[in-house]
Coordinates of C-alpha atoms in Angstrom, one line a residue:
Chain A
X1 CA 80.6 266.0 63.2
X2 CA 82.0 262.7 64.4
X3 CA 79.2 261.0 66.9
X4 CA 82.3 261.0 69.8
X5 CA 85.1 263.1 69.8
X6 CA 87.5 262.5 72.7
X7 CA 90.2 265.5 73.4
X8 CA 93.3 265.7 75.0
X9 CA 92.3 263.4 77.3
X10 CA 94.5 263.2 80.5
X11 CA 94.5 261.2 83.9
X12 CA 96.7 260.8 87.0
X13 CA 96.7 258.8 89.7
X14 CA 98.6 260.5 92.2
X15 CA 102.2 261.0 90.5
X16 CA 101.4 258.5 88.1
X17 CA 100.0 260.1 84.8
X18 CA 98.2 257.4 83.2
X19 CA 96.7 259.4 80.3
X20 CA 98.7 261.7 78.7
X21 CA 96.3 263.8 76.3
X22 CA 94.8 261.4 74.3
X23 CA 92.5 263.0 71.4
X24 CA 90.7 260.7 69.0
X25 CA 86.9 260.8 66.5
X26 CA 85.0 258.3 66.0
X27 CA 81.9 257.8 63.4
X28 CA 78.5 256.0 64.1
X29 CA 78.7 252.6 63.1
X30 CA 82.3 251.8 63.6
X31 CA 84.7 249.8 65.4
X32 CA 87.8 250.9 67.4
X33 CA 89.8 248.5 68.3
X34 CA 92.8 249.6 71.4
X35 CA 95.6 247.6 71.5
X36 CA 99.0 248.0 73.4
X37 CA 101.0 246.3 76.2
X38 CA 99.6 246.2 79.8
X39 CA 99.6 249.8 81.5
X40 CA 99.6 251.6 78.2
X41 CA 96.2 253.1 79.8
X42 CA 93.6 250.9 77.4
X43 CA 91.5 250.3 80.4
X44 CA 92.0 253.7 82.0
X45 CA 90.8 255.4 78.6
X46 CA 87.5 253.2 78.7
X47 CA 86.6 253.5 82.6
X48 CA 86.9 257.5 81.8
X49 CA 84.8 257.1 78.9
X50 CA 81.9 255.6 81.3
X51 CA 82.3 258.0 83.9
X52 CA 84.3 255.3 86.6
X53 CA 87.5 257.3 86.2
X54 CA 87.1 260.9 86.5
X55 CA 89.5 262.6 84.0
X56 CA 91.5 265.7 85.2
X57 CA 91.4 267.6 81.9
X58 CA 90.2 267.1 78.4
X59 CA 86.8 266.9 76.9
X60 CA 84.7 264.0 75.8
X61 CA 81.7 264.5 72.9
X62 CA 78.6 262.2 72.2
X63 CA 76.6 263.4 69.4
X64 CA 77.9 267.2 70.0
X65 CA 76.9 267.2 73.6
X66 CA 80.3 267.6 75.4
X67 CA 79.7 265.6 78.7
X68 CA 83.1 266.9 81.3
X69 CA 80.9 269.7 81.4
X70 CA 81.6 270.5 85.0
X71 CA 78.2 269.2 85.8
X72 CA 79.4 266.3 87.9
X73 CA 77.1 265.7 91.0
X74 CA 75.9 262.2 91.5
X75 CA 72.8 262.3 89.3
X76 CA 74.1 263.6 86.3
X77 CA 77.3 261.5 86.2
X78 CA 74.6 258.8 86.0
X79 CA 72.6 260.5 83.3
X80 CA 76.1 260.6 81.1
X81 CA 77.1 256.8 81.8
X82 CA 73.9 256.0 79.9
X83 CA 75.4 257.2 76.3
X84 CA 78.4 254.3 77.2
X85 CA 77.8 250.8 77.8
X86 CA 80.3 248.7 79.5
X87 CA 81.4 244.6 79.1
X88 CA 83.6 244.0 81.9
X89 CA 87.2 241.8 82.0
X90 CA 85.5 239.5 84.7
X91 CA 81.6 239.8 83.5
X92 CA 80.5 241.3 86.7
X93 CA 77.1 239.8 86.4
X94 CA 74.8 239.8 89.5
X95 CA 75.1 236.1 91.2
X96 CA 71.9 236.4 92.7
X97 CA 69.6 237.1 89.7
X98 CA 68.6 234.8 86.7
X99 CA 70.0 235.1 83.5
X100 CA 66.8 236.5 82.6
X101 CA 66.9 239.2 85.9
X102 CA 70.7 240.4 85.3
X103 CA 69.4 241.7 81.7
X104 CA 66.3 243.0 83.0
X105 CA 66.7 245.0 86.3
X106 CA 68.5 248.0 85.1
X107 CA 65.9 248.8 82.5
X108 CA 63.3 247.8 85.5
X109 CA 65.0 250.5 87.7
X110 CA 64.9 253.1 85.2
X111 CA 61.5 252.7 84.0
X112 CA 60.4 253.2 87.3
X113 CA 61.3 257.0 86.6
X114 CA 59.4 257.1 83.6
X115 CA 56.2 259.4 84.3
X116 CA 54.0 256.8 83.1
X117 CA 55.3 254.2 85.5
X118 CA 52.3 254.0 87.6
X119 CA 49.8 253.9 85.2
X120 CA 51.1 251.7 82.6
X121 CA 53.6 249.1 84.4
X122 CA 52.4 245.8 83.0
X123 CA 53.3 247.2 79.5
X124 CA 56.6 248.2 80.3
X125 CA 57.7 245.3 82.0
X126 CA 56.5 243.0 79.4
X127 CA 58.3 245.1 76.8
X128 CA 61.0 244.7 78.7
X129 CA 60.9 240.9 79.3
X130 CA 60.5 240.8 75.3
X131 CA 63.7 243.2 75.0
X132 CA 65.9 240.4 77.3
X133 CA 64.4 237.6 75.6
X134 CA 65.2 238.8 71.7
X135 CA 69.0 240.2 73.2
X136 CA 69.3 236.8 75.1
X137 CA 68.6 234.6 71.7
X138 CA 70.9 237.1 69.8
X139 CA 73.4 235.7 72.6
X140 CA 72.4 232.5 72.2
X141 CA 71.3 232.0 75.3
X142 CA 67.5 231.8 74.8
X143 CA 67.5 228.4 77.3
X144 CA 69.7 229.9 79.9
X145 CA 67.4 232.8 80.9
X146 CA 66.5 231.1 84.0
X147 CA 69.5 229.7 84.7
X148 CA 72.1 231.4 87.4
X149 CA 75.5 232.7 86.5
X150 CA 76.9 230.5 88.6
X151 CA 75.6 227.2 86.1
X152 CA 77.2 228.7 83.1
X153 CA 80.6 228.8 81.7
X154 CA 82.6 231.7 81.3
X155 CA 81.9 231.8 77.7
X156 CA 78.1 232.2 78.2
X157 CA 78.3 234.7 81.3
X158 CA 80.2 236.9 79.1
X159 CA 77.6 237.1 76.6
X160 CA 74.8 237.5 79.1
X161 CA 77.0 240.5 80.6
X162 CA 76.8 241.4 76.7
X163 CA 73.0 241.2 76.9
X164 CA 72.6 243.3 80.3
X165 CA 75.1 245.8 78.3
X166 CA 72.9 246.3 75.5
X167 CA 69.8 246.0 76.9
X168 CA 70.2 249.6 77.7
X169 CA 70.9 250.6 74.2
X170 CA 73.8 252.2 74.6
X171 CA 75.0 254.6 71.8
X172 CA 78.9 253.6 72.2
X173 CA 78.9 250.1 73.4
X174 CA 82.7 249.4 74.8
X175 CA 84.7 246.3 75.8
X176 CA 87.3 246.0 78.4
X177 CA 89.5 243.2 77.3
X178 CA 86.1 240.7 77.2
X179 CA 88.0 237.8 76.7
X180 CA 90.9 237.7 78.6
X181 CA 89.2 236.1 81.6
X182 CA 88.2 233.3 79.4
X183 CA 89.8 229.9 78.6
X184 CA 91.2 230.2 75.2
X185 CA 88.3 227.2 73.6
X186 CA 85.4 229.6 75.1
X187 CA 86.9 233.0 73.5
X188 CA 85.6 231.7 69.8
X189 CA 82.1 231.8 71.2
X190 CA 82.6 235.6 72.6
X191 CA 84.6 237.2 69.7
X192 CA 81.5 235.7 67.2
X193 CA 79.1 237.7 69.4
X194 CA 80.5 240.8 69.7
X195 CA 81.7 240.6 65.8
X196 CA 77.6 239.8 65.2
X197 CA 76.9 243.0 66.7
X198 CA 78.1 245.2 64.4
X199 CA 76.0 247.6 62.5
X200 CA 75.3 250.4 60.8
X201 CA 74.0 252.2 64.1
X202 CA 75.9 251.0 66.4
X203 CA 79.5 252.1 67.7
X204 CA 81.8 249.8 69.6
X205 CA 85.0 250.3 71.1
X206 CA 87.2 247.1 71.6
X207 CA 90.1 247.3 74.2
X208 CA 91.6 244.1 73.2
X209 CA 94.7 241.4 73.1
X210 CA 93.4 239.0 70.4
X211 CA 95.1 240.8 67.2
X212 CA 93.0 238.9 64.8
X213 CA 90.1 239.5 65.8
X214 CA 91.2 243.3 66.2
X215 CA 92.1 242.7 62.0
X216 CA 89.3 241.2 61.1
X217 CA 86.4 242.8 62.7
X218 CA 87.9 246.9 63.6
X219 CA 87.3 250.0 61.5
X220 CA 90.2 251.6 62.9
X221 CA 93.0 250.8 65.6
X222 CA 94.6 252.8 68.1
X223 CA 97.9 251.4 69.6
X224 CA 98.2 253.2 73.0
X225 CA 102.2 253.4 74.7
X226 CA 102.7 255.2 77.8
X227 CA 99.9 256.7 78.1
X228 CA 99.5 258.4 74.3
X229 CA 98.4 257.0 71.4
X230 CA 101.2 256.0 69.3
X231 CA 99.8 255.1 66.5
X232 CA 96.1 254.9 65.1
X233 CA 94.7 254.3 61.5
X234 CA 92.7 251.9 59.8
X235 CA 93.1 248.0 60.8
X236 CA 94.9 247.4 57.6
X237 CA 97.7 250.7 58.0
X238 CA 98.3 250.1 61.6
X239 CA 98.9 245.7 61.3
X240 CA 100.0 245.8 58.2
X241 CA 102.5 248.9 57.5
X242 CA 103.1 250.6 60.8
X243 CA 104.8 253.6 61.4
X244 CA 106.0 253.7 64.5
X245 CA 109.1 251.6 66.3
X246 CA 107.0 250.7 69.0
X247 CA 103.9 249.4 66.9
X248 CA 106.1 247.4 65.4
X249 CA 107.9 245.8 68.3
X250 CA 104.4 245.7 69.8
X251 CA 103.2 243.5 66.8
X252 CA 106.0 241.6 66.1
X253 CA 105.0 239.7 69.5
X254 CA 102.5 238.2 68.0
X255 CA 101.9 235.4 65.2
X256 CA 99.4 236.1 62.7
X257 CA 97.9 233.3 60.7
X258 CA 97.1 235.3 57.6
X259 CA 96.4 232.8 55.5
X260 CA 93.4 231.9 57.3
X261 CA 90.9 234.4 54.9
Chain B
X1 CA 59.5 221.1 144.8
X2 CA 58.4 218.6 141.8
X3 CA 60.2 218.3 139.3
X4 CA 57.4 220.0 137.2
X5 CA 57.2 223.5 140.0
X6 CA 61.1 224.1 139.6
X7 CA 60.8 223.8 135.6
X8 CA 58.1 225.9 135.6
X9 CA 60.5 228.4 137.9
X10 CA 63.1 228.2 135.7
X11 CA 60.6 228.5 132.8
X12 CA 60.0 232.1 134.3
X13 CA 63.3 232.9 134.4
X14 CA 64.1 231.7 131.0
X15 CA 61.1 234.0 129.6
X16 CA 63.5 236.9 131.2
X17 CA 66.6 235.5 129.5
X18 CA 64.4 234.9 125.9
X19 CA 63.3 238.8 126.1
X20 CA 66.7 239.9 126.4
X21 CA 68.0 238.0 123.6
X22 CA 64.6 238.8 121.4
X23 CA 65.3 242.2 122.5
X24 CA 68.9 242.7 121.7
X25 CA 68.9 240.7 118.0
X26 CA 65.4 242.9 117.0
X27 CA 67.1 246.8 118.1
X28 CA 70.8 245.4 118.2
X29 CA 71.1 243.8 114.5
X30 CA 69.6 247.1 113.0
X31 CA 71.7 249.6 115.0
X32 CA 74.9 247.8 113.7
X33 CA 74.5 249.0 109.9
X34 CA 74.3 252.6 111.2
X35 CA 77.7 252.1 113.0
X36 CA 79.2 249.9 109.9
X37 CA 78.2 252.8 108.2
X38 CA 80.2 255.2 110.1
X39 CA 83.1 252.6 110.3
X40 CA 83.0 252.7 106.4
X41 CA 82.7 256.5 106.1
X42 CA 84.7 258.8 104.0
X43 CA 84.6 261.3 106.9
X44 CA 87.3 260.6 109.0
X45 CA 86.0 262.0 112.4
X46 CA 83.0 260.3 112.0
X47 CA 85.2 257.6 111.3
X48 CA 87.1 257.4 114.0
X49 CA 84.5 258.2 116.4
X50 CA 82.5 254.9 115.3
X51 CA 85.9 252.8 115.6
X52 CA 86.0 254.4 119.1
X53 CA 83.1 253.4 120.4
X54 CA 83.5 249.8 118.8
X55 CA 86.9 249.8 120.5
X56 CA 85.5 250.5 123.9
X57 CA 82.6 248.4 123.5
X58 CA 84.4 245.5 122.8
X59 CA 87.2 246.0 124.8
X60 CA 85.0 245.9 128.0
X61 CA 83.6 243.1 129.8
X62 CA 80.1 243.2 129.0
X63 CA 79.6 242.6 132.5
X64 CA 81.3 245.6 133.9
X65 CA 79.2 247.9 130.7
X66 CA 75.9 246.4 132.9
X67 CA 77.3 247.6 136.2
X68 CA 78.3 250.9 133.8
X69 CA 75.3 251.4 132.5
X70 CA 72.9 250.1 135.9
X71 CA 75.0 252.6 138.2
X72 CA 76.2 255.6 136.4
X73 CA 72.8 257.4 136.4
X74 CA 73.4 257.4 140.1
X75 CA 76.7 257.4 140.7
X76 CA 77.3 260.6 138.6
X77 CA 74.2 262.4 138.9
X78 CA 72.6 261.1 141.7
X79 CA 69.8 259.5 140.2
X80 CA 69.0 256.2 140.4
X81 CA 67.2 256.2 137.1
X82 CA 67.0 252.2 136.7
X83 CA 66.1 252.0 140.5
X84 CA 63.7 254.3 140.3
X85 CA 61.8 252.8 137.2
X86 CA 61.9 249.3 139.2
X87 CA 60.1 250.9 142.1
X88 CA 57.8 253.3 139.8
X89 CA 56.6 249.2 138.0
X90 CA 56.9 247.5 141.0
X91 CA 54.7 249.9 143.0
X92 CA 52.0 250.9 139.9
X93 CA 52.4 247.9 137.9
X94 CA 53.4 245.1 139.9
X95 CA 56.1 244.1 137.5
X96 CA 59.6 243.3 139.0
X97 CA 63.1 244.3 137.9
X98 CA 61.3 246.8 135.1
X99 CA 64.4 249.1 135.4
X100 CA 67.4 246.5 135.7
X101 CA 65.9 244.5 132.9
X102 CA 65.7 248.0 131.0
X103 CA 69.5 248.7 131.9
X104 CA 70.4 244.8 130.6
X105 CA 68.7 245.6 127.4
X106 CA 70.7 248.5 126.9
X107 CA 74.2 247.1 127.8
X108 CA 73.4 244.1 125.8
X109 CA 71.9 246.0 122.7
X110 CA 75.2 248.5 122.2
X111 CA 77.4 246.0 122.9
X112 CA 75.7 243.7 120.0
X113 CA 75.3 246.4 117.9
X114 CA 79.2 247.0 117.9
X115 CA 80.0 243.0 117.4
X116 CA 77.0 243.1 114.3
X117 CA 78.5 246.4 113.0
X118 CA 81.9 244.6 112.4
X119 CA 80.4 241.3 111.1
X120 CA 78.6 244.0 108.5
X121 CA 81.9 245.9 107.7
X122 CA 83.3 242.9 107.3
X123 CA 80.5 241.5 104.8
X124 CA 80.0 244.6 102.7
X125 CA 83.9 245.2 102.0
X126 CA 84.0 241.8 101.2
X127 CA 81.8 242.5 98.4
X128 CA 84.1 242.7 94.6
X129 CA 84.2 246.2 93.8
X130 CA 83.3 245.0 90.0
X131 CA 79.3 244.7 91.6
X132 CA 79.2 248.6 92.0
X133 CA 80.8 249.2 88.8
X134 CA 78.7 247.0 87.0
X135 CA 75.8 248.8 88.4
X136 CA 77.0 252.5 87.8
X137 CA 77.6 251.7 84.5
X138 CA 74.4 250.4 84.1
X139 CA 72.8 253.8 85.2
X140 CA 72.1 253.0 88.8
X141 CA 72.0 255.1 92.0
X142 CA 74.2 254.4 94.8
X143 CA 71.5 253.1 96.8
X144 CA 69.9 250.9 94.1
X145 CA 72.8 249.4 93.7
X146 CA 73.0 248.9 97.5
X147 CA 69.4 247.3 97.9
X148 CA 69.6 245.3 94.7
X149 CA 72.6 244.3 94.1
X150 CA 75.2 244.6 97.1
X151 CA 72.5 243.7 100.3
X152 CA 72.0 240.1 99.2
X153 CA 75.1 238.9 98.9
X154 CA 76.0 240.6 101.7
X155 CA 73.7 238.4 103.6
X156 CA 74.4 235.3 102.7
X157 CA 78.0 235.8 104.0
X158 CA 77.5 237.1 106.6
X159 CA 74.9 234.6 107.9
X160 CA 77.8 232.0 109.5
X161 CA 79.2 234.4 111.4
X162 CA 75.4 236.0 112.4
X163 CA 75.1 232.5 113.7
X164 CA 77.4 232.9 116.2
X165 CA 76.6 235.9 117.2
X166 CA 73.4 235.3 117.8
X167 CA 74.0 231.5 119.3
X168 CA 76.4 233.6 122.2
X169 CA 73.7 236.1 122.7
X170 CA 71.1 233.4 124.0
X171 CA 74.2 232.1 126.5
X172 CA 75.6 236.1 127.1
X173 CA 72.1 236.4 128.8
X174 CA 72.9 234.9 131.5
X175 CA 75.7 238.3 133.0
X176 CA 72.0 240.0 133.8
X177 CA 71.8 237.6 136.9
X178 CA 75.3 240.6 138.0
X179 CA 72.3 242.9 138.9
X180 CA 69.7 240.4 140.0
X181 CA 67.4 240.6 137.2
X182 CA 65.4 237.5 137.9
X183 CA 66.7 235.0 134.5
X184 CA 66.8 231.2 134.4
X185 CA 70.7 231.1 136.0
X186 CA 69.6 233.6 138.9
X187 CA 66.1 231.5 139.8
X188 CA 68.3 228.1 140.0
X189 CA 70.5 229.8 141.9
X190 CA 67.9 230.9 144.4
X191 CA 66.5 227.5 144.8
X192 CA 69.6 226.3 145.9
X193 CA 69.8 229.1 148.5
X194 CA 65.9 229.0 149.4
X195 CA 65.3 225.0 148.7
X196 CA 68.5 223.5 149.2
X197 CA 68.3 221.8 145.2
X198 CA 71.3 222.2 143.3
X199 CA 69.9 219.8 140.5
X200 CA 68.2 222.9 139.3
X201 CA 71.3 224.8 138.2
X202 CA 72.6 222.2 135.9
X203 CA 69.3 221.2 134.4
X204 CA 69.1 224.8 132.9
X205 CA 71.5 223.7 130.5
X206 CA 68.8 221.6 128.9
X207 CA 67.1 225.1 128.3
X208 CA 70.0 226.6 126.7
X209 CA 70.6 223.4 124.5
X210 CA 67.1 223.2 122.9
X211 CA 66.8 226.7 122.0
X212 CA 70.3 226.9 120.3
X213 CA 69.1 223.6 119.2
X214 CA 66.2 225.3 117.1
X215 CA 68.3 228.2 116.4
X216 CA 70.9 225.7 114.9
X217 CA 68.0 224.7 112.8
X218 CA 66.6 227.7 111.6
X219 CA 69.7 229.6 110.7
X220 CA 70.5 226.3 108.7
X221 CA 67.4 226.6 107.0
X222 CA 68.4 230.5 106.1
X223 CA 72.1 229.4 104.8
X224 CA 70.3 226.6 102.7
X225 CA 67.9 229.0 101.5
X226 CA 70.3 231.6 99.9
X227 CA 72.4 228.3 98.9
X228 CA 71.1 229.1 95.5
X229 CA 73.9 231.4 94.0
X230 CA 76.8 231.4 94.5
X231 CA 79.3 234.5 95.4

């Protein structure tokens, strides 16, 4: 079975049905990449996915554990969150910690849960100093860790937000247009990380405006409109031979420099 | 009178006017989450009950909520209670104005509470909802997310504001003279009944400007101190 499965998927706010039924599979180890115009429901898609929307109907599946179980009291929404990590538009860091801090304190927090909190603390917090150091040089951002978000540029607090994201080890790591806060010179930097991460383990979905990058780097693409998904296949089918009218009207806004591999 | 006897008498009364404000900051500031709670709530009674009282609170002299809160007890149910606790003190304890001072401090510490709650209403909804998002989504609980993330922030903007508050409060003390609790205003005002000096009255302003002076100091030593992040 795929590692998430996403069924008939639907969401309204109010009147306004943002999600229509939106069904797609996804393997371990790939890439989605969600493109489509503003108020397609991209972002609405991923903040169900992590638990910030609640969806109305539909089911969501992570490694054949359906999670819109029904179980949805404060504590276990948390629990399902967990399987989803989120990089945020607008980084959302925490102004008040280090560099070093915003990576660490969630894994702080839920260590303390673990059973052998008490007992074996120093361990644990030096394994997961270690963790935020190795993520924070995998950033590039080894000699920022004590730094304040604040002192860096948008570039760099979108990769620590990256960090924080993975620190967590997330098994579907997802990105909510990451660079379109960013000046275009500092996007480079951000698109190189997130392309880095990708792996044979680990699973990313890319809500996205930079087509290129969505070329380049995805598996498979899912053009959303109106709240469906129009279109979806492998990066190739969907840029280079689409199907639909509105893919291609979609596409035809942008210029591609395909010479450039 | 020396000079040094009536600013040792107004020293006395300024003691009275320093409890009250130590008073009021130390049960005041920590009653006003509670209500900016309630103000926040997603239970609308509880709600509007909380933006009630606030509305009353501040929408009465503090003044008139002394006289309120001084003559009620024996107004409505003919007894005294404030009255009674000054003579039970007076008579056991020899300390004066025990029950008026008691009826300031509770005037003074609702009314507070109610300007605090706002200033915290204010500060937390100030706060980008992308903080508790970030948090949730990094597996936190509600209140983790409140002690760690939201509470400091919160604090540092809402230390200008707490300034004033708190820099009115030390003057505000001065409305207890209404029920003749013995504070600096009301001392200086008896020794120009009793000793015919009216120099007294204005020099308690020198009081009032060094302790806002240190206050001015030490709050600015707070806002440097969170001066470190920004947002």
């Amino acid at each position: 079975m795929a590692h998430l499965i996403v069924e008939n998927l639907t969401k309204s706010f109010g009147s306004l049905k943002v999600l229509k039924g939106v069904s797609f599979t996804l393997e371990k180890g790939e890439v989605l990449a969600i493109i489509g115009s503003s108020g397609s429901g991209k972002t609405t898609l991923l903040r169900c996915l992590n638990f910030l929307e609640t969806p109305d109907g539909g089911q969501i599946t992570v490694s054949d554990k359906p999670l819109l179980d029904g179980h949805d009291n404060d504590d276990e929404i948390r629990k399902k969150r967990l399987h989803f990590g989120l990089v945020f538009q607008s980084f959302n860091l925490f102004p008040q910690y280090t560099v070093h801090k915003n990576v660490t304190l969630a894994l702080e927090l839920l260590s303390q849960e673990r059973e052998d909190w008490k007992t074996n603390k120093k361990a644990i917090l030096d394994e997961i100093n270690k963790t935020a150091d190795d993520l924070l040089a995998r950033v590039g951002l080894a000699d920022k860790a004590q730094a304040y978000p604040c002192q860096l540029s948008g570039g760099q607090q979108q990769r620590v937000a990256i960090a924080r994201a993975l620190a967590l080890s997330p098994e579907i790591l997802c990105f909510d247009e990451p660079t379109s806060a960013l000046d275009p010179n500092l996007t480079g930097e951000v698109l190189r990380v997130i392309r880095s991460l990708k792996s044979a383990d680990r699973t990313m979905i890319v809500v996205t405006h930079e087509m290129d990058f969505a070329r380049k780097v995805a598996d498979k693409v899912i053009f959303m409109a109106n709240g469906v998904i129009e279109e979806e296949g492998t990066a190739q089918q969907v840029f280079e031979n689409p199907q639909s009218e509105l893919t291609k009207a979609f596409l035809t806004g942008f210029d591609f420099d395909k010479d450039e591999e | 009178m020396s000079f040094l006897e009536v600013t040792l008498f107004l020293w006395e009364g300024f003691k009275i006017s320093l409890l009250i404000f130590a008073v009021t900051l130390l049960c005041g500031a920590p009653l006003g989450l509670p209500i900016a709670f309630c103000s926040m709530s997603k239970f609308k009674p509880l709600r509007a009950l909380s933006k009630i009282i606030v509305w009353i609170v501040r929408g009465i002299p503090l003044m008139l909520q002394i006289f309120i809160i001084y003559y009620v007890p024996g107004l409505l149910f003919e007894f005294p209670l404030f009255s009674k606790i000054d003579i039970y003190m007076l008579v056991n304890y020899d300390i004066v104005d025990a029950g008026r001072i008691v009826a300031v401090l509770i005037a003074f510490t609702l009314n507070y509470a109610c300007y605090f709650s706002e200033i915290y209403r204010g500060g937390i909804e100030s706060i980008s909802y992308g903080q508790y998002e970030a948090g949730y989504v990094l597996g936190m609980t509600k209140s983790q997310i409140f002690r760690k993330i939201i509470l400091v922030q919160v604090i540092k903007r809402i230390v200008p504001p707490m300034s004033n508050e708190i820099i009115t409060l030390i003057k505000d003390t001065a409305l207890a003279n209404c029920i003749m609790v013995c504070e600096i205003i009301k001392n200086a005002k008896e020794l120009a009944a009793n000793e015919a000096l009216v120099w007294p009255l204005f020099f308690t302003g020198v009081f009032y400007l060094v302790f806002v002076g240190l206050l001015t100091i030490l709050l600015g030593k707070l806002e440097k101190k969170l001066d470190y992040f920004r947002g």
